């Protein structure tokens, strides 16, 4: 097999960065003070860049990065959220749809739908824990031609 040119890997990393960074930053801001959120996101993308050839060899590179990001945020905030809580935060607080959540977290849309259903059940039955996140900047989607979407940050009061 021929080696992949470095420019292709570099462009792929920047595409990954441009797609995921706004959501990762908004997620970190929901849990951490602004300076800490910036450090957490920088840490993650340094880790991704250092391991890029390994990351792109993964079946789901987004899942690899999301796991490390949520671990970093949990370590810095002192609180680990469940997958249900994460899906709820991404959907209800950051206003991402199921496909966007699936893309960012590297999971199947059906799994995201199941997590959101579980979150709604927890709220209805009164088993939901209080939301641990703070008001955050919401990433919104600026739609482009076809399937391409660019996530942009929009500061919003919650």
Coordinates of N, CA and C in Angstrom, one line a residue:
X1 N 0.8 -1.2 0.0 CA 0.0 0.0 0.0 C 0.9 1.2 0.0
X2 N 0.5 2.2 -0.8 CA 1.3 3.4 -0.9 C 1.0 4.3 0.3
X3 N 2.1 5.0 0.8 CA 1.9 5.9 1.9 C 1.0 7.1 1.5
X4 N 0.2 7.6 2.4 CA -0.6 8.8 2.2 C 0.2 10.0 2.2
X5 N 0.1 10.9 1.2 CA 0.9 12.2 1.3 C 0.6 13.0 2.5
X6 N 1.6 13.7 3.0 CA 1.4 14.5 4.2 C 0.4 15.6 4.1
X7 N 0.3 16.1 2.9 CA -0.7 17.2 2.7 C -2.1 16.7 2.9
X8 N -2.4 15.5 2.5 CA -3.7 14.9 2.6 C -4.0 14.7 4.1
X9 N -3.0 14.2 4.9 CA -3.2 14.1 6.3 C -3.4 15.4 7.0
X10 N -2.7 16.4 6.6 CA -2.8 17.8 7.2 C -4.1 18.4 6.9
X11 N -4.6 18.3 5.6 CA -5.9 18.8 5.3 C -7.0 18.1 6.0
X12 N -6.9 16.8 6.2 CA -7.9 16.0 6.9 C -7.9 16.4 8.3
X13 N -6.8 16.7 9.0 CA -6.7 17.1 10.4 C -7.5 18.5 10.5
X14 N -7.2 19.4 9.6 CA -7.8 20.7 9.6 C -9.3 20.6 9.4
X15 N -9.7 19.7 8.5 CA -11.2 19.5 8.3 C -11.8 19.0 9.6
X16 N -11.1 18.0 10.3 CA -11.6 17.5 11.5 C -11.7 18.6 12.6
X17 N -10.7 19.4 12.7 CA -10.6 20.5 13.6 C -11.7 21.5 13.4
X18 N -11.9 21.9 12.1 CA -12.9 22.9 11.8 C -14.3 22.4 12.1
X19 N -14.6 21.1 11.9 CA -15.9 20.5 12.1 C -16.2 20.3 13.6
X20 N -15.2 19.9 14.4 CA -15.4 19.5 15.8 C -15.1 20.6 16.8
X21 N -14.2 21.4 16.6 CA -13.8 22.4 17.6 C -14.9 23.2 18.2
X22 N -15.8 23.8 17.4 CA -16.9 24.6 18.0 C -17.7 23.8 19.0
X23 N -18.1 22.6 18.7 CA -18.9 21.8 19.6 C -18.1 21.4 20.8
X24 N -16.8 21.0 20.6 CA -16.0 20.6 21.7 C -15.8 21.8 22.7
X25 N -15.6 23.0 22.1 CA -15.4 24.2 22.9 C -16.7 24.5 23.7
X26 N -17.9 24.5 23.0 CA -19.1 24.7 23.7 C -19.4 23.7 24.8
X27 N -19.1 22.4 24.5 CA -19.2 21.4 25.6 C -18.4 21.7 26.8
X28 N -17.1 22.0 26.5 CA -16.2 22.3 27.6 C -16.7 23.6 28.4
X29 N -17.2 24.6 27.7 CA -17.7 25.8 28.4 C -18.9 25.5 29.2
X30 N -19.6 24.5 28.9 CA -20.8 24.1 29.7 C -20.4 23.5 31.0
X31 N -19.1 23.1 31.2 CA -18.7 22.4 32.4 C -17.6 23.2 33.1
X32 N -16.9 24.1 32.4 CA -15.7 24.7 33.0 C -15.7 26.2 32.8
X33 N -14.9 26.9 33.6 CA -14.7 28.3 33.3 C -14.1 28.5 31.9
X34 N -14.3 29.7 31.3 CA -13.8 29.9 30.0 C -12.3 29.6 29.7
X35 N -11.4 30.0 30.7 CA -10.0 29.7 30.5 C -9.7 28.2 30.5
X36 N -10.4 27.5 31.4 CA -10.2 26.0 31.6 C -10.8 25.3 30.3
X37 N -11.9 25.8 29.8 CA -12.5 25.2 28.6 C -11.5 25.3 27.4
X38 N -10.9 26.5 27.3 CA -9.9 26.7 26.2 C -8.7 25.8 26.4
X39 N -8.2 25.6 27.6 CA -7.1 24.7 27.8 C -7.5 23.2 27.5
X40 N -8.7 22.8 27.9 CA -9.2 21.5 27.6 C -9.3 21.2 26.1
X41 N -9.8 22.1 25.4 CA -9.9 22.0 23.9 C -8.5 22.0 23.2
X42 N -7.7 22.9 23.7 CA -6.3 22.9 23.1 C -5.6 21.6 23.4
X43 N -5.7 21.1 24.7 CA -5.1 19.8 25.0 C -5.6 18.7 24.1
X44 N -6.9 18.7 23.9 CA -7.5 17.6 23.0 C -6.9 17.7 21.6
X45 N -6.9 18.9 21.0 CA -6.4 18.9 19.6 C -4.9 18.7 19.5
X46 N -4.2 19.1 20.5 CA -2.8 18.7 20.6 C -2.6 17.2 20.6
X47 N -3.4 16.5 21.4 CA -3.4 15.1 21.5 C -3.8 14.4 20.1
X48 N -4.8 15.0 19.5 CA -5.3 14.4 18.2 C -4.2 14.7 17.2
X49 N -3.6 15.8 17.1 CA -2.5 16.1 16.2 C -1.3 15.2 16.4
X50 N -0.9 15.0 17.6 CA 0.2 14.1 17.9 C 0.0 12.7 17.5
X51 N -1.3 12.3 17.5 CA -1.7 10.9 17.2 C -2.5 10.8 15.9
X52 N -2.4 11.7 15.0 CA -3.3 11.8 13.9 C -3.3 10.6 13.0
X53 N -2.1 10.0 12.7 CA -2.1 8.8 11.9 C -2.8 7.6 12.6
X54 N -2.7 7.6 13.9 CA -3.4 6.5 14.6 C -4.9 6.8 14.7
X55 N -5.3 8.1 14.9 CA -6.7 8.5 15.0 C -7.4 8.2 13.7
X56 N -6.8 8.5 12.5 CA -7.5 8.3 11.3 C -7.6 6.8 10.9
X57 N -6.7 6.0 11.5 CA -6.8 4.6 11.3 C -7.9 3.9 12.1
X58 N -8.5 4.6 13.1 CA -9.6 4.1 13.9 C -10.8 3.9 13.0
X59 N -11.7 3.0 13.4 CA -12.9 2.8 12.7 C -13.8 4.1 12.8
X60 N -13.8 4.8 14.0 CA -14.5 6.0 14.2 C -13.6 7.0 14.9
X61 N -12.9 7.8 14.1 CA -12.0 8.8 14.6 C -12.7 9.8 15.6
X62 N -13.9 10.2 15.2 CA -14.7 11.1 16.1 C -14.9 10.5 17.5
X63 N -15.2 9.2 17.5 CA -15.4 8.6 18.8 C -14.2 8.6 19.6
X64 N -13.0 8.3 19.0 CA -11.7 8.3 19.7 C -11.5 9.7 20.3
X65 N -11.7 10.7 19.6 CA -11.5 12.1 20.1 C -12.5 12.5 21.1
X66 N -13.8 12.2 20.9 CA -14.8 12.5 21.8 C -14.6 11.9 23.2
X67 N -14.2 10.6 23.2 CA -13.9 9.9 24.5 C -12.8 10.7 25.2
X68 N -11.7 11.0 24.6 CA -10.6 11.7 25.2 C -11.1 13.1 25.7
X69 N -11.9 13.8 24.9 CA -12.3 15.1 25.3 C -13.2 15.0 26.5
X70 N -14.2 14.1 26.5 CA -15.1 14.0 27.7 C -14.3 13.6 28.9
X71 N -13.3 12.8 28.8 CA -12.4 12.4 29.9 C -11.7 13.6 30.4
X72 N -11.1 14.4 29.5 CA -10.4 15.6 30.0 C -11.3 16.6 30.7
X73 N -12.5 16.8 30.1 CA -13.4 17.8 30.8 C -13.9 17.2 32.1
X74 N -14.1 15.9 32.2 CA -14.5 15.3 33.5 C -13.4 15.5 34.5
X75 N -12.2 15.2 34.1 CA -11.1 15.3 35.0 C -11.0 16.8 35.5
X76 N -11.1 17.7 34.6 CA -10.9 19.1 35.0 C -12.1 19.7 35.8
X77 N -13.3 19.1 35.6 CA -14.5 19.6 36.3 C -14.8 18.8 37.5
X78 N -14.2 17.6 37.6 CA -14.5 16.8 38.8 C -15.8 16.0 38.7
X79 N -16.4 16.0 37.5 CA -17.7 15.3 37.4 C -17.7 14.6 36.0
X80 N -18.0 13.3 36.0 CA -18.2 12.5 34.8 C -19.7 12.4 34.5
X81 N -20.0 12.7 33.3 CA -21.4 12.6 32.8 C -21.6 11.3 32.2
X82 N -22.8 10.8 32.2 CA -23.2 9.5 31.5 C -23.4 9.8 30.1
X83 N -23.5 8.8 29.2 CA -23.7 9.0 27.8 C -25.1 9.7 27.6
X84 N -26.1 9.3 28.5 CA -27.4 9.9 28.4 C -27.3 11.4 28.7
X85 N -26.6 11.8 29.7 CA -26.4 13.2 30.1 C -25.7 14.0 29.0
X86 N -24.7 13.4 28.4 CA -24.0 14.0 27.3 C -24.9 14.3 26.1
X87 N -25.6 13.3 25.8 CA -26.5 13.4 24.6 C -27.6 14.5 24.9
X88 N -28.1 14.5 26.1 CA -29.1 15.5 26.5 C -28.5 16.9 26.5
X89 N -27.3 17.1 27.0 CA -26.6 18.4 26.9 C -26.4 18.8 25.5
X90 N -25.9 17.9 24.6 CA -25.7 18.3 23.2 C -27.0 18.7 22.5
X91 N -28.0 18.0 22.8 CA -29.3 18.2 22.2 C -30.1 19.4 22.8
X92 N -30.2 19.4 24.1 CA -31.1 20.4 24.7 C -30.4 21.7 25.0
X93 N -29.2 21.7 25.3 CA -28.4 22.9 25.7 C -27.7 23.5 24.5
X94 N -27.0 22.6 23.7 CA -26.2 23.1 22.6 C -27.0 23.1 21.3
X95 N -28.2 22.6 21.3 CA -29.2 22.6 20.2 C -28.7 21.8 19.0
X96 N -28.0 20.7 19.2 CA -27.6 19.9 18.0 C -28.6 18.9 17.7
X97 N -28.8 18.6 16.4 CA -29.7 17.5 16.1 C -29.1 16.1 16.2
X98 N -29.8 15.1 16.0 CA -29.3 13.7 16.2 C -28.2 13.5 15.2
X99 N -28.2 13.9 14.0 CA -27.1 13.6 13.1 C -25.8 14.4 13.5
X100 N -26.0 15.6 13.9 CA -24.8 16.3 14.4 C -24.2 15.7 15.6
X101 N -25.0 15.3 16.5 CA -24.5 14.6 17.7 C -23.8 13.3 17.3
X102 N -24.4 12.6 16.4 CA -23.7 11.3 16.0 C -22.4 11.6 15.3
X103 N -22.3 12.7 14.5 CA -21.0 13.0 13.9 C -20.0 13.4 14.9
X104 N -20.3 14.3 15.9 CA -19.4 14.8 16.8 C -18.9 13.7 17.8
X105 N -19.8 12.8 18.2 CA -19.5 11.8 19.2 C -19.0 10.5 18.6
X106 N -19.2 10.3 17.2 CA -18.7 9.1 16.6 C -19.6 7.9 16.9
X107 N -20.9 8.2 17.1 CA -21.9 7.1 17.4 C -22.9 7.0 16.3
X108 N -23.6 6.0 16.2 CA -24.7 5.8 15.2 C -25.9 6.7 15.6
X109 N -26.6 7.3 14.6 CA -27.8 8.1 14.9 C -28.8 7.4 15.7
X110 N -29.0 6.1 15.5 CA -29.9 5.3 16.2 C -29.6 5.2 17.7
X111 N -28.3 5.1 18.0 CA -27.8 5.1 19.4 C -28.1 6.5 20.0
X112 N -27.9 7.6 19.3 CA -28.1 8.9 19.8 C -29.6 9.0 20.1
X113 N -30.5 8.6 19.2 CA -31.9 8.6 19.4 C -32.3 7.8 20.7
X114 N -31.7 6.7 20.9 CA -32.0 5.9 22.1 C -31.5 6.6 23.4
X115 N -30.4 7.3 23.3 CA -29.9 8.0 24.5 C -30.8 9.2 24.8
X116 N -31.3 9.9 23.8 CA -32.2 11.0 24.0 C -33.5 10.5 24.5
X117 N -34.0 9.4 24.1 CA -35.2 8.8 24.6 C -35.1 8.4 26.1
X118 N -33.9 7.9 26.4 CA -33.6 7.5 27.8 C -33.6 8.8 28.7
X119 N -33.1 9.9 28.1 CA -33.0 11.1 28.9 C -34.4 11.6 29.1
X120 N -35.3 11.6 28.1 CA -36.7 12.0 28.3 C -37.4 11.1 29.3
X121 N -37.2 9.8 29.3 CA -37.8 8.9 30.3 C -37.3 9.3 31.7
X122 N -36.0 9.6 31.9 CA -35.5 9.9 33.2 C -36.2 11.2 33.7
X123 N -36.4 12.2 32.8 CA -37.1 13.4 33.2 C -38.5 13.1 33.6
X124 N -39.2 12.3 32.8 CA -40.7 12.0 33.1 C -40.8 11.2 34.4
X125 N -39.9 10.3 34.7 CA -40.0 9.5 35.9 C -39.4 10.2 37.1
X126 N -38.8 11.3 36.9 CA -38.2 12.0 38.0 C -36.8 11.5 38.5
X127 N -36.2 10.6 37.6 CA -34.9 10.1 38.0 C -33.7 10.9 37.4
X128 N -34.0 11.9 36.7 CA -32.9 12.7 36.1 C -32.2 13.5 37.2
X129 N -30.9 13.5 37.1 CA -30.1 14.3 38.1 C -30.2 15.7 37.6
X130 N -30.0 16.6 38.6 CA -29.9 18.0 38.2 C -28.9 18.3 37.1
X131 N -29.1 19.1 36.2 CA -28.2 19.4 35.1 C -26.9 20.0 35.6
X132 N -25.8 19.4 35.4 CA -24.5 19.9 36.0 C -23.9 21.0 35.1
X133 N -24.4 21.3 34.0 CA -23.7 22.2 33.1 C -24.2 23.6 33.3
X134 N -23.4 24.6 32.9 CA -23.8 26.0 33.0 C -24.2 26.5 31.7
X135 N -24.6 27.7 31.6 CA -25.0 28.3 30.3 C -23.8 28.3 29.4
X136 N -24.0 28.0 28.2 CA -22.9 27.8 27.3 C -23.1 28.5 25.9
X137 N -22.1 28.7 25.2 CA -22.2 29.2 23.8 C -22.7 28.0 23.0
X138 N -23.7 28.3 22.2 CA -24.3 27.2 21.4 C -23.7 27.2 20.0
X139 N -23.3 26.0 19.6 CA -22.8 25.9 18.2 C -24.1 25.8 17.3
X140 N -24.1 26.5 16.2 CA -25.3 26.4 15.3 C -24.7 25.9 14.0
X141 N -25.6 25.4 13.1 CA -25.2 24.9 11.8 C -25.6 25.9 10.7
X142 N -24.6 26.2 9.9 CA -24.8 27.0 8.7 C -24.7 26.0 7.6
X143 N -25.9 25.7 7.0 CA -25.9 24.7 6.0 C -25.3 25.1 4.7
X144 N -24.7 24.2 4.0 CA -24.0 24.5 2.8 C -24.6 23.5 1.7
X145 N -23.9 23.4 0.6 CA -24.4 22.6 -0.5 C -24.3 21.1 0.0
X146 N -25.3 20.4 -0.3 CA -25.4 18.9 0.0 C -25.2 18.6 1.4
X147 N -24.4 17.6 1.7 CA -24.2 17.1 3.1 C -23.2 18.0 3.9
X148 N -22.5 18.9 3.3 CA -21.5 19.6 4.0 C -22.1 20.6 4.9
X149 N -21.7 20.6 6.1 CA -22.2 21.6 7.1 C -21.0 22.1 7.9
X150 N -21.0 23.3 8.2 CA -20.0 23.9 9.0 C -20.6 24.4 10.3
X151 N -20.0 24.0 11.4 CA -20.4 24.4 12.7 C -19.8 25.8 13.1
X152 N -20.6 26.7 13.5 CA -20.2 28.0 13.9 C -20.6 28.3 15.3
X153 N -19.8 29.0 16.0 CA -20.2 29.3 17.4 C -21.0 30.6 17.4
X154 N -22.0 30.5 18.2 CA -22.9 31.7 18.4 C -23.1 31.8 19.9
X155 N -22.6 32.9 20.5 CA -22.8 33.1 21.9 C -24.3 33.4 22.1
X156 N -24.9 32.7 23.1 CA -26.3 32.9 23.3 C -26.6 32.7 24.8
X157 N -27.4 33.5 25.3 CA -27.9 33.4 26.7 C -28.9 32.3 26.8
X158 N -28.7 31.5 27.8 CA -29.6 30.3 28.0 C -30.8 30.7 28.8

